[in-house]
């Protein structure tokens, strides 16, 4: 006998948060229903730890989260019975890192980026007010967005041809360059899919341990069903790796192409409206 445990992995900007307003009101009721149904919602985003700390409070989440495009997983201590292997304690979290720290990538940009001078501007070179103007974030949010630990978002100012040359040059030097909703993200070879699969494995071990501890007369083996939601190119690895993939409609670009076709849906509504629409339809039997 098997018991299916569902876990939701969700992008933020343009997915759970509206692309323009950064609001998630349309998904609030669905989030509350998921909490009641004990279905974890794991934020999986290009945002920083500093940004997530505020956002999880606003969304009233107490679940693990994945920062900076899969660079690290933050698990509130006590989520599982024991500390997962290969994690370190940072404040009130167990943290699993997948990439080199930001200092490595800034050093690469400062030397190799010279050839592309004038074609781009990185977050670290922007003031809080410049970043706020560019993104529509408040000054406080822009300050949190700048606190990156694993990579550097870049605003591309040049033409597309030069951008391709820049991306290929950085890739040759060991960097991973991913196009997000607004920025190019330069960092190590991590992605949202790899981090999702690692965390899903920790959950599965946890659920199996809980099920054995319950000492039931009818042995129930838990299995996982991962549901991933995202709108951008940087969500592709996560969407490809999930059991169920939901592409959220974007007001600024087409649906990125996916290789997978089974268990894949595209929403008709944008951002958090599309998010709620998809979850309600997928989990109609689990949510009341
Ligand atoms: Mg997005």
PDB file of C-alpha atoms and ligand atoms in Angstrom:
ATOM      1  CA  UNK A   1       0.000   0.000   0.000  1.00  0.00           C
ATOM      2  CA  UNK A   2       1.296   3.443  -0.868  1.00  0.00           C
ATOM      3  CA  UNK A   3       0.513   6.876   0.440  1.00  0.00           C
ATOM      4  CA  UNK A   4       1.216   9.821  -1.859  1.00  0.00           C
ATOM      5  CA  UNK A   5       2.734  12.874  -0.182  1.00  0.00           C
ATOM      6  CA  UNK A   6       2.507  16.011  -2.285  1.00  0.00           C
ATOM      7  CA  UNK A   7       5.037  18.864  -2.137  1.00  0.00           C
ATOM      8  CA  UNK A   8       4.728  22.126  -4.022  1.00  0.00           C
ATOM      9  CA  UNK A   9       7.838  23.917  -5.317  1.00  0.00           C
ATOM     10  CA  UNK A  10       7.114  27.443  -6.475  1.00  0.00           C
ATOM     11  CA  UNK A  11       8.928  30.290  -8.155  1.00  0.00           C
ATOM     12  CA  UNK A  12       8.090  33.765  -6.794  1.00  0.00           C
ATOM     13  CA  UNK A  13       8.407  36.653  -9.294  1.00  0.00           C
ATOM     14  CA  UNK A  14       5.778  36.328 -12.010  1.00  0.00           C
ATOM     15  CA  UNK A  15       4.470  33.117 -10.403  1.00  0.00           C
ATOM     16  CA  UNK A  16       3.320  33.387  -6.782  1.00  0.00           C
ATOM     17  CA  UNK A  17       4.032  37.143  -6.861  1.00  0.00           C
ATOM     18  CA  UNK A  18       2.552  39.374  -9.571  1.00  0.00           C
ATOM     19  CA  UNK A  19       5.202  40.485 -12.105  1.00  0.00           C
ATOM     20  CA  UNK A  20       4.361  44.172 -11.652  1.00  0.00           C
ATOM     21  CA  UNK A  21       3.008  44.586  -8.116  1.00  0.00           C
ATOM     22  CA  UNK A  22       4.866  41.753  -6.273  1.00  0.00           C
ATOM     23  CA  UNK A  23       1.519  40.961  -4.595  1.00  0.00           C
ATOM     24  CA  UNK A  24       0.271  37.420  -3.913  1.00  0.00           C
ATOM     25  CA  UNK A  25      -3.237  38.210  -2.646  1.00  0.00           C
ATOM     26  CA  UNK A  26      -4.949  36.095  -5.321  1.00  0.00           C
ATOM     27  CA  UNK A  27      -3.172  32.995  -3.946  1.00  0.00           C
ATOM     28  CA  UNK A  28      -3.725  33.682  -0.217  1.00  0.00           C
ATOM     29  CA  UNK A  29      -6.759  31.475   0.209  1.00  0.00           C
ATOM     30  CA  UNK A  30      -5.125  28.576  -1.652  1.00  0.00           C
ATOM     31  CA  UNK A  31      -1.971  28.941   0.495  1.00  0.00           C
ATOM     32  CA  UNK A  32      -4.087  28.725   3.650  1.00  0.00           C
ATOM     33  CA  UNK A  33      -5.851  25.626   2.306  1.00  0.00           C
ATOM     34  CA  UNK A  34      -2.500  23.969   1.546  1.00  0.00           C
ATOM     35  CA  UNK A  35      -1.315  24.667   5.074  1.00  0.00           C
ATOM     36  CA  UNK A  36      -4.478  23.063   6.496  1.00  0.00           C
ATOM     37  CA  UNK A  37      -3.970  20.068   4.202  1.00  0.00           C
ATOM     38  CA  UNK A  38      -0.352  19.752   5.428  1.00  0.00           C
ATOM     39  CA  UNK A  39       1.036  20.106   1.903  1.00  0.00           C
ATOM     40  CA  UNK A  40       4.399  21.924   2.089  1.00  0.00           C
ATOM     41  CA  UNK A  41       4.921  24.947  -0.172  1.00  0.00           C
ATOM     42  CA  UNK A  42       8.623  25.389  -0.904  1.00  0.00           C
ATOM     43  CA  UNK A  43       9.606  28.724  -2.417  1.00  0.00           C
ATOM     44  CA  UNK A  44      12.249  28.167  -5.116  1.00  0.00           C
ATOM     45  CA  UNK A  45      13.447  31.521  -6.366  1.00  0.00           C
ATOM     46  CA  UNK A  46      16.299  33.676  -7.653  1.00  0.00           C
ATOM     47  CA  UNK A  47      15.817  35.871  -4.578  1.00  0.00           C
ATOM     48  CA  UNK A  48      18.239  36.131  -1.639  1.00  0.00           C
ATOM     49  CA  UNK A  49      18.012  34.799   1.885  1.00  0.00           C
ATOM     50  CA  UNK A  50      17.445  38.379   3.125  1.00  0.00           C
ATOM     51  CA  UNK A  51      14.446  38.762   0.788  1.00  0.00           C
ATOM     52  CA  UNK A  52      13.029  35.333   1.627  1.00  0.00           C
ATOM     53  CA  UNK A  53      13.180  35.975   5.350  1.00  0.00           C
ATOM     54  CA  UNK A  54      10.670  38.812   4.870  1.00  0.00           C
ATOM     55  CA  UNK A  55       8.545  37.045   2.250  1.00  0.00           C
ATOM     56  CA  UNK A  56       8.025  33.808   4.227  1.00  0.00           C
ATOM     57  CA  UNK A  57       6.750  35.927   7.122  1.00  0.00           C
ATOM     58  CA  UNK A  58       4.362  37.805   4.820  1.00  0.00           C
ATOM     59  CA  UNK A  59       3.118  34.509   3.355  1.00  0.00           C
ATOM     60  CA  UNK A  60       3.011  32.873   6.812  1.00  0.00           C
ATOM     61  CA  UNK A  61       5.168  29.969   5.668  1.00  0.00           C
ATOM     62  CA  UNK A  62       7.341  27.918   8.014  1.00  0.00           C
ATOM     63  CA  UNK A  63       8.631  25.518   5.370  1.00  0.00           C
ATOM     64  CA  UNK A  64      12.141  25.191   3.853  1.00  0.00           C
ATOM     65  CA  UNK A  65      13.006  27.465   0.923  1.00  0.00           C
ATOM     66  CA  UNK A  66      15.504  27.541  -1.920  1.00  0.00           C
ATOM     67  CA  UNK A  67      17.405  30.742  -2.711  1.00  0.00           C
ATOM     68  CA  UNK A  68      19.376  32.239  -5.607  1.00  0.00           C
ATOM     69  CA  UNK A  69      18.299  29.839  -8.374  1.00  0.00           C
ATOM     70  CA  UNK A  70      19.063  26.656  -6.470  1.00  0.00           C
ATOM     71  CA  UNK A  71      22.341  27.807  -4.880  1.00  0.00           C
ATOM     72  CA  UNK A  72      21.256  26.857  -1.354  1.00  0.00           C
ATOM     73  CA  UNK A  73      18.425  25.214   0.540  1.00  0.00           C
ATOM     74  CA  UNK A  74      17.396  26.679   3.919  1.00  0.00           C
ATOM     75  CA  UNK A  75      15.576  24.224   6.207  1.00  0.00           C
ATOM     76  CA  UNK A  76      14.167  25.504   9.518  1.00  0.00           C
ATOM     77  CA  UNK A  77      15.887  23.440  12.233  1.00  0.00           C
ATOM     78  CA  UNK A  78      13.453  20.786  13.447  1.00  0.00           C
ATOM     79  CA  UNK A  79      11.642  20.343  10.113  1.00  0.00           C
ATOM     80  CA  UNK A  80      13.072  16.807  10.086  1.00  0.00           C
ATOM     81  CA  UNK A  81      13.959  14.591  13.066  1.00  0.00           C
ATOM     82  CA  UNK A  82      17.696  14.916  12.399  1.00  0.00           C
ATOM     83  CA  UNK A  83      20.015  17.278  10.573  1.00  0.00           C
ATOM     84  CA  UNK A  84      20.381  16.231   6.908  1.00  0.00           C
ATOM     85  CA  UNK A  85      23.886  15.138   5.807  1.00  0.00           C
ATOM     86  CA  UNK A  86      26.132  17.756   4.248  1.00  0.00           C
ATOM     87  CA  UNK A  87      24.291  20.728   5.773  1.00  0.00           C
ATOM     88  CA  UNK A  88      25.621  23.327   8.201  1.00  0.00           C
ATOM     89  CA  UNK A  89      23.812  25.264  10.895  1.00  0.00           C
ATOM     90  CA  UNK A  90      23.301  28.941   9.995  1.00  0.00           C
ATOM     91  CA  UNK A  91      21.169  30.747  12.584  1.00  0.00           C
ATOM     92  CA  UNK A  92      17.894  28.860  12.900  1.00  0.00           C
ATOM     93  CA  UNK A  93      18.405  26.875   9.680  1.00  0.00           C
ATOM     94  CA  UNK A  94      20.155  23.806   8.311  1.00  0.00           C
ATOM     95  CA  UNK A  95      21.727  25.031   5.077  1.00  0.00           C
ATOM     96  CA  UNK A  96      22.797  22.957   2.092  1.00  0.00           C
ATOM     97  CA  UNK A  97      24.944  24.879  -0.454  1.00  0.00           C
ATOM     98  CA  UNK A  98      25.411  23.809  -4.057  1.00  0.00           C
ATOM     99  CA  UNK A  99      27.737  26.549  -5.416  1.00  0.00           C
ATOM    100  CA  UNK A 100      30.834  28.655  -4.878  1.00  0.00           C
ATOM    101  CA  UNK A 101      30.294  31.955  -3.023  1.00  0.00           C
ATOM    102  CA  UNK A 102      29.645  35.301  -4.758  1.00  0.00           C
ATOM    103  CA  UNK A 103      33.233  36.545  -4.243  1.00  0.00           C
ATOM    104  CA  UNK A 104      34.423  34.039  -6.861  1.00  0.00           C
ATOM    105  CA  UNK A 105      31.955  35.282  -9.510  1.00  0.00           C
ATOM    106  CA  UNK A 106      32.541  38.976  -8.796  1.00  0.00           C
ATOM    107  CA  UNK A 107      36.251  38.421  -9.219  1.00  0.00           C
ATOM    108  CA  UNK A 108      35.611  36.707 -12.581  1.00  0.00           C
ATOM    109  CA  UNK A 109      33.374  39.583 -13.718  1.00  0.00           C
ATOM    110  CA  UNK A 110      35.880  42.237 -12.676  1.00  0.00           C
ATOM    111  CA  UNK A 111      38.619  40.681 -14.833  1.00  0.00           C
ATOM    112  CA  UNK A 112      36.787  39.034 -17.766  1.00  0.00           C
ATOM    113  CA  UNK A 113      33.859  41.447 -17.849  1.00  0.00           C
ATOM    114  CA  UNK A 114      36.202  44.316 -18.881  1.00  0.00           C
ATOM    115  CA  UNK A 115      35.956  43.192 -22.531  1.00  0.00           C
ATOM    116  CA  UNK A 116      32.213  43.914 -22.357  1.00  0.00           C
ATOM    117  CA  UNK A 117      32.483  47.188 -20.506  1.00  0.00           C
ATOM    118  CA  UNK A 118      29.419  49.434 -21.015  1.00  0.00           C
ATOM    119  CA  UNK A 119      27.262  46.488 -22.057  1.00  0.00           C
ATOM    120  CA  UNK A 120      26.107  45.470 -18.611  1.00  0.00           C
ATOM    121  CA  UNK A 121      25.666  46.514 -15.039  1.00  0.00           C
ATOM    122  CA  UNK A 122      25.727  44.107 -12.103  1.00  0.00           C
ATOM    123  CA  UNK A 123      23.693  44.347  -8.902  1.00  0.00           C
ATOM    124  CA  UNK A 124      26.815  44.937  -6.820  1.00  0.00           C
ATOM    125  CA  UNK A 125      27.657  48.052  -8.873  1.00  0.00           C
ATOM    126  CA  UNK A 126      24.160  49.536  -8.428  1.00  0.00           C
ATOM    127  CA  UNK A 127      23.025  51.657  -5.509  1.00  0.00           C
ATOM    128  CA  UNK A 128      19.853  50.663  -3.652  1.00  0.00           C
ATOM    129  CA  UNK A 129      17.987  53.548  -5.291  1.00  0.00           C
ATOM    130  CA  UNK A 130      19.150  52.588  -8.807  1.00  0.00           C
ATOM    131  CA  UNK A 131      18.003  49.016  -8.218  1.00  0.00           C
ATOM    132  CA  UNK A 132      14.706  50.204  -6.746  1.00  0.00           C
ATOM    133  CA  UNK A 133      14.081  52.343  -9.846  1.00  0.00           C
ATOM    134  CA  UNK A 134      14.919  49.471 -12.185  1.00  0.00           C
ATOM    135  CA  UNK A 135      12.793  46.827 -10.473  1.00  0.00           C
ATOM    136  CA  UNK A 136       9.981  48.766  -8.819  1.00  0.00           C
ATOM    137  CA  UNK A 137      11.144  47.415  -5.442  1.00  0.00           C
ATOM    138  CA  UNK A 138      11.121  49.661  -2.376  1.00  0.00           C
ATOM    139  CA  UNK A 139      14.523  50.898  -1.155  1.00  0.00           C
ATOM    140  CA  UNK A 140      14.354  48.389   1.737  1.00  0.00           C
ATOM    141  CA  UNK A 141      13.538  45.499  -0.616  1.00  0.00           C
ATOM    142  CA  UNK A 142      16.287  46.597  -3.012  1.00  0.00           C
ATOM    143  CA  UNK A 143      18.735  46.555  -0.107  1.00  0.00           C
ATOM    144  CA  UNK A 144      17.705  42.960   0.666  1.00  0.00           C
ATOM    145  CA  UNK A 145      17.915  42.005  -3.027  1.00  0.00           C
ATOM    146  CA  UNK A 146      21.540  43.175  -3.105  1.00  0.00           C
ATOM    147  CA  UNK A 147      22.586  40.795  -0.328  1.00  0.00           C
ATOM    148  CA  UNK A 148      23.533  37.962  -2.650  1.00  0.00           C
ATOM    149  CA  UNK A 149      25.666  35.111  -1.362  1.00  0.00           C
ATOM    150  CA  UNK A 150      26.161  32.955  -4.467  1.00  0.00           C
ATOM    151  CA  UNK A 151      25.932  34.920  -7.721  1.00  0.00           C
ATOM    152  CA  UNK A 152      25.474  38.227  -9.502  1.00  0.00           C
ATOM    153  CA  UNK A 153      22.363  39.343 -11.439  1.00  0.00           C
ATOM    154  CA  UNK A 154      23.247  41.466 -14.445  1.00  0.00           C
ATOM    155  CA  UNK A 155      21.229  44.036 -16.338  1.00  0.00           C
ATOM    156  CA  UNK A 156      22.200  43.670 -19.990  1.00  0.00           C
ATOM    157  CA  UNK A 157      22.518  47.049 -21.729  1.00  0.00           C
ATOM    158  CA  UNK A 158      24.048  45.943 -25.049  1.00  0.00           C
ATOM    159  CA  UNK A 159      22.638  44.169 -28.092  1.00  0.00           C
ATOM    160  CA  UNK A 160      21.553  40.529 -28.234  1.00  0.00           C
ATOM    161  CA  UNK A 161      24.533  39.435 -30.344  1.00  0.00           C
ATOM    162  CA  UNK A 162      27.056  40.790 -27.822  1.00  0.00           C
ATOM    163  CA  UNK A 163      24.997  39.233 -25.038  1.00  0.00           C
ATOM    164  CA  UNK A 164      25.407  35.788 -26.621  1.00  0.00           C
ATOM    165  CA  UNK A 165      29.184  36.328 -26.911  1.00  0.00           C
ATOM    166  CA  UNK A 166      29.314  37.427 -23.249  1.00  0.00           C
ATOM    167  CA  UNK A 167      27.274  34.417 -22.094  1.00  0.00           C
ATOM    168  CA  UNK A 168      29.438  31.963 -24.042  1.00  0.00           C
ATOM    169  CA  UNK A 169      32.637  33.578 -22.751  1.00  0.00           C
ATOM    170  CA  UNK A 170      31.464  33.297 -19.138  1.00  0.00           C
ATOM    171  CA  UNK A 171      30.345  29.697 -19.682  1.00  0.00           C
ATOM    172  CA  UNK A 172      33.831  28.870 -21.052  1.00  0.00           C
ATOM    173  CA  UNK A 173      35.253  30.215 -17.791  1.00  0.00           C
ATOM    174  CA  UNK A 174      33.130  27.869 -15.683  1.00  0.00           C
ATOM    175  CA  UNK A 175      30.182  30.135 -14.975  1.00  0.00           C
ATOM    176  CA  UNK A 176      26.537  29.283 -15.387  1.00  0.00           C
ATOM    177  CA  UNK A 177      24.487  32.100 -16.959  1.00  0.00           C
ATOM    178  CA  UNK A 178      20.696  31.919 -16.764  1.00  0.00           C
ATOM    179  CA  UNK A 179      18.149  34.364 -18.170  1.00  0.00           C
ATOM    180  CA  UNK A 180      15.615  35.332 -15.492  1.00  0.00           C
ATOM    181  CA  UNK A 181      12.538  37.528 -15.847  1.00  0.00           C
ATOM    182  CA  UNK A 182      14.516  40.784 -15.719  1.00  0.00           C
ATOM    183  CA  UNK A 183      18.173  39.873 -15.314  1.00  0.00           C
ATOM    184  CA  UNK A 184      20.913  37.538 -16.435  1.00  0.00           C
ATOM    185  CA  UNK A 185      22.046  35.528 -13.416  1.00  0.00           C
ATOM    186  CA  UNK A 186      25.739  34.657 -13.292  1.00  0.00           C
ATOM    187  CA  UNK A 187      26.911  32.054 -10.785  1.00  0.00           C
ATOM    188  CA  UNK A 188      27.885  28.417 -10.377  1.00  0.00           C
ATOM    189  CA  UNK A 189      26.300  25.312 -11.864  1.00  0.00           C
ATOM    190  CA  UNK A 190      23.318  24.958  -9.675  1.00  0.00           C
ATOM    191  CA  UNK A 191      19.707  25.099 -10.698  1.00  0.00           C
ATOM    192  CA  UNK A 192      16.261  25.036  -9.163  1.00  0.00           C
ATOM    193  CA  UNK A 193      15.732  21.424 -10.279  1.00  0.00           C
ATOM    194  CA  UNK A 194      18.804  19.989  -8.548  1.00  0.00           C
ATOM    195  CA  UNK A 195      17.962  21.768  -5.272  1.00  0.00           C
ATOM    196  CA  UNK A 196      14.332  20.631  -5.532  1.00  0.00           C
ATOM    197  CA  UNK A 197      15.324  16.979  -6.020  1.00  0.00           C
ATOM    198  CA  UNK A 198      17.749  17.092  -3.070  1.00  0.00           C
ATOM    199  CA  UNK A 199      15.081  18.545  -0.760  1.00  0.00           C
ATOM    200  CA  UNK A 200      12.415  16.127  -2.050  1.00  0.00           C
ATOM    201  CA  UNK A 201      14.760  13.261  -1.114  1.00  0.00           C
ATOM    202  CA  UNK A 202      15.064  14.651   2.448  1.00  0.00           C
ATOM    203  CA  UNK A 203      11.252  14.828   2.682  1.00  0.00           C
ATOM    204  CA  UNK A 204      10.850  11.269   1.403  1.00  0.00           C
ATOM    205  CA  UNK A 205      13.328   9.938   4.002  1.00  0.00           C
ATOM    206  CA  UNK A 206      11.462  11.934   6.653  1.00  0.00           C
ATOM    207  CA  UNK A 207       8.061  10.585   5.614  1.00  0.00           C
ATOM    208  CA  UNK A 208       9.383   6.996   5.500  1.00  0.00           C
ATOM    209  CA  UNK A 209      10.903   7.410   8.992  1.00  0.00           C
ATOM    210  CA  UNK A 210       7.613   8.838  10.336  1.00  0.00           C
ATOM    211  CA  UNK A 211       5.647   6.001   8.764  1.00  0.00           C
ATOM    212  CA  UNK A 212       7.955   3.313  10.278  1.00  0.00           C
ATOM    213  CA  UNK A 213       7.833   5.036  13.680  1.00  0.00           C
ATOM    214  CA  UNK A 214       4.026   4.953  13.591  1.00  0.00           C
ATOM    215  CA  UNK A 215       4.381   1.142  13.686  1.00  0.00           C
ATOM    216  CA  UNK A 216       1.184   0.557  11.769  1.00  0.00           C
ATOM    217  CA  UNK A 217      -0.136  -2.962  11.398  1.00  0.00           C
ATOM    218  CA  UNK A 218      -0.730  -2.285   7.680  1.00  0.00           C
ATOM    219  CA  UNK A 219       2.577  -0.998   6.377  1.00  0.00           C
ATOM    220  CA  UNK A 220       2.045   2.113   4.264  1.00  0.00           C
ATOM    221  CA  UNK A 221       4.997   3.153   2.126  1.00  0.00           C
ATOM    222  CA  UNK A 222       4.973   6.873   1.458  1.00  0.00           C
ATOM    223  CA  UNK A 223       5.829   8.084  -2.033  1.00  0.00           C
ATOM    224  CA  UNK A 224       6.287  11.651  -3.213  1.00  0.00           C
ATOM    225  CA  UNK A 225       4.574  13.715  -5.866  1.00  0.00           C
ATOM    226  CA  UNK A 226       6.400  16.971  -6.609  1.00  0.00           C
ATOM    227  CA  UNK A 227       4.405  19.783  -8.189  1.00  0.00           C
ATOM    228  CA  UNK A 228       6.476  22.669  -9.596  1.00  0.00           C
ATOM    229  CA  UNK A 229       5.184  26.067 -10.735  1.00  0.00           C
ATOM    230  CA  UNK A 230       7.172  28.719 -12.594  1.00  0.00           C
ATOM    231  CA  UNK A 231       7.012  31.292 -15.383  1.00  0.00           C
ATOM    232  CA  UNK A 232      10.623  31.876 -16.511  1.00  0.00           C
ATOM    233  CA  UNK A 233      13.585  30.228 -18.234  1.00  0.00           C
ATOM    234  CA  UNK A 234      15.228  29.822 -14.835  1.00  0.00           C
ATOM    235  CA  UNK A 235      12.344  27.544 -13.798  1.00  0.00           C
ATOM    236  CA  UNK A 236      12.921  25.079 -16.645  1.00  0.00           C
ATOM    237  CA  UNK A 237      15.171  22.635 -14.728  1.00  0.00           C
ATOM    238  CA  UNK A 238      12.691  22.575 -11.843  1.00  0.00           C
ATOM    239  CA  UNK A 239       9.698  22.072 -14.155  1.00  0.00           C
ATOM    240  CA  UNK A 240      11.449  19.315 -16.137  1.00  0.00           C
ATOM    241  CA  UNK A 241      12.401  17.468 -12.916  1.00  0.00           C
ATOM    242  CA  UNK A 242       9.005  17.632 -11.179  1.00  0.00           C
ATOM    243  CA  UNK A 243       6.300  14.978 -11.340  1.00  0.00           C
ATOM    244  CA  UNK A 244       3.772  17.646 -12.327  1.00  0.00           C
ATOM    245  CA  UNK A 245       4.829  20.879 -14.065  1.00  0.00           C
ATOM    246  CA  UNK A 246       2.765  24.060 -14.188  1.00  0.00           C
ATOM    247  CA  UNK A 247       3.853  26.911 -16.434  1.00  0.00           C
ATOM    248  CA  UNK A 248       2.430  30.204 -15.233  1.00  0.00           C
ATOM    249  CA  UNK A 249       1.401  32.651 -17.949  1.00  0.00           C
ATOM    250  CA  UNK A 250       3.610  35.755 -18.074  1.00  0.00           C
ATOM    251  CA  UNK A 251       2.543  39.235 -19.205  1.00  0.00           C
ATOM    252  CA  UNK A 252       6.046  39.897 -20.608  1.00  0.00           C
ATOM    253  CA  UNK A 253       7.135  36.729 -22.425  1.00  0.00           C
ATOM    254  CA  UNK A 254       5.863  33.491 -24.002  1.00  0.00           C
ATOM    255  CA  UNK A 255       5.871  30.176 -22.149  1.00  0.00           C
ATOM    256  CA  UNK A 256       9.491  28.893 -22.233  1.00  0.00           C
ATOM    257  CA  UNK A 257       9.656  25.618 -24.176  1.00  0.00           C
ATOM    258  CA  UNK A 258       9.863  22.365 -22.213  1.00  0.00           C
ATOM    259  CA  UNK A 259      10.943  18.918 -23.432  1.00  0.00           C
ATOM    260  CA  UNK A 260       8.391  17.180 -21.251  1.00  0.00           C
ATOM    261  CA  UNK A 261       4.777  16.924 -22.282  1.00  0.00           C
ATOM    262  CA  UNK A 262       3.146  14.554 -19.803  1.00  0.00           C
ATOM    263  CA  UNK A 263       1.668  16.036 -16.625  1.00  0.00           C
ATOM    264  CA  UNK A 264       2.393  19.562 -17.869  1.00  0.00           C
ATOM    265  CA  UNK A 265      -0.088  22.411 -17.838  1.00  0.00           C
ATOM    266  CA  UNK A 266      -0.069  26.066 -18.810  1.00  0.00           C
ATOM    267  CA  UNK A 267      -2.285  28.481 -16.928  1.00  0.00           C
ATOM    268  CA  UNK A 268      -4.724  30.808 -18.642  1.00  0.00           C
ATOM    269  CA  UNK A 269      -4.313  33.445 -15.915  1.00  0.00           C
ATOM    270  CA  UNK A 270      -1.175  35.431 -14.979  1.00  0.00           C
ATOM    271  CA  UNK A 271       0.959  35.199 -11.812  1.00  0.00           C
ATOM    272  CA  UNK A 272      -0.792  34.393  -8.509  1.00  0.00           C
ATOM    273  CA  UNK A 273      -4.209  34.090 -10.206  1.00  0.00           C
ATOM    274  CA  UNK A 274      -2.760  31.399 -12.488  1.00  0.00           C
ATOM    275  CA  UNK A 275      -1.023  29.798  -9.479  1.00  0.00           C
ATOM    276  CA  UNK A 276      -4.276  29.464  -7.552  1.00  0.00           C
ATOM    277  CA  UNK A 277      -6.125  28.306 -10.689  1.00  0.00           C
ATOM    278  CA  UNK A 278      -3.605  25.472 -11.254  1.00  0.00           C
ATOM    279  CA  UNK A 279      -3.363  24.305  -7.629  1.00  0.00           C
ATOM    280  CA  UNK A 280      -7.137  24.312  -7.191  1.00  0.00           C
ATOM    281  CA  UNK A 281      -7.569  22.204 -10.287  1.00  0.00           C
ATOM    282  CA  UNK A 282      -4.727  19.756  -9.479  1.00  0.00           C
ATOM    283  CA  UNK A 283      -5.582  19.292  -5.816  1.00  0.00           C
ATOM    284  CA  UNK A 284      -9.336  19.559  -5.976  1.00  0.00           C
ATOM    285  CA  UNK A 285      -9.670  16.405  -3.843  1.00  0.00           C
ATOM    286  CA  UNK A 286      -7.080  17.460  -1.235  1.00  0.00           C
ATOM    287  CA  UNK A 287      -8.248  21.043  -0.657  1.00  0.00           C
ATOM    288  CA  UNK A 288     -11.484  21.863   1.066  1.00  0.00           C
TER     289      UNK A 288
HETATM  290 MG1  LIG B   1       9.654  34.041 -12.283  1.00  0.00          MG
END
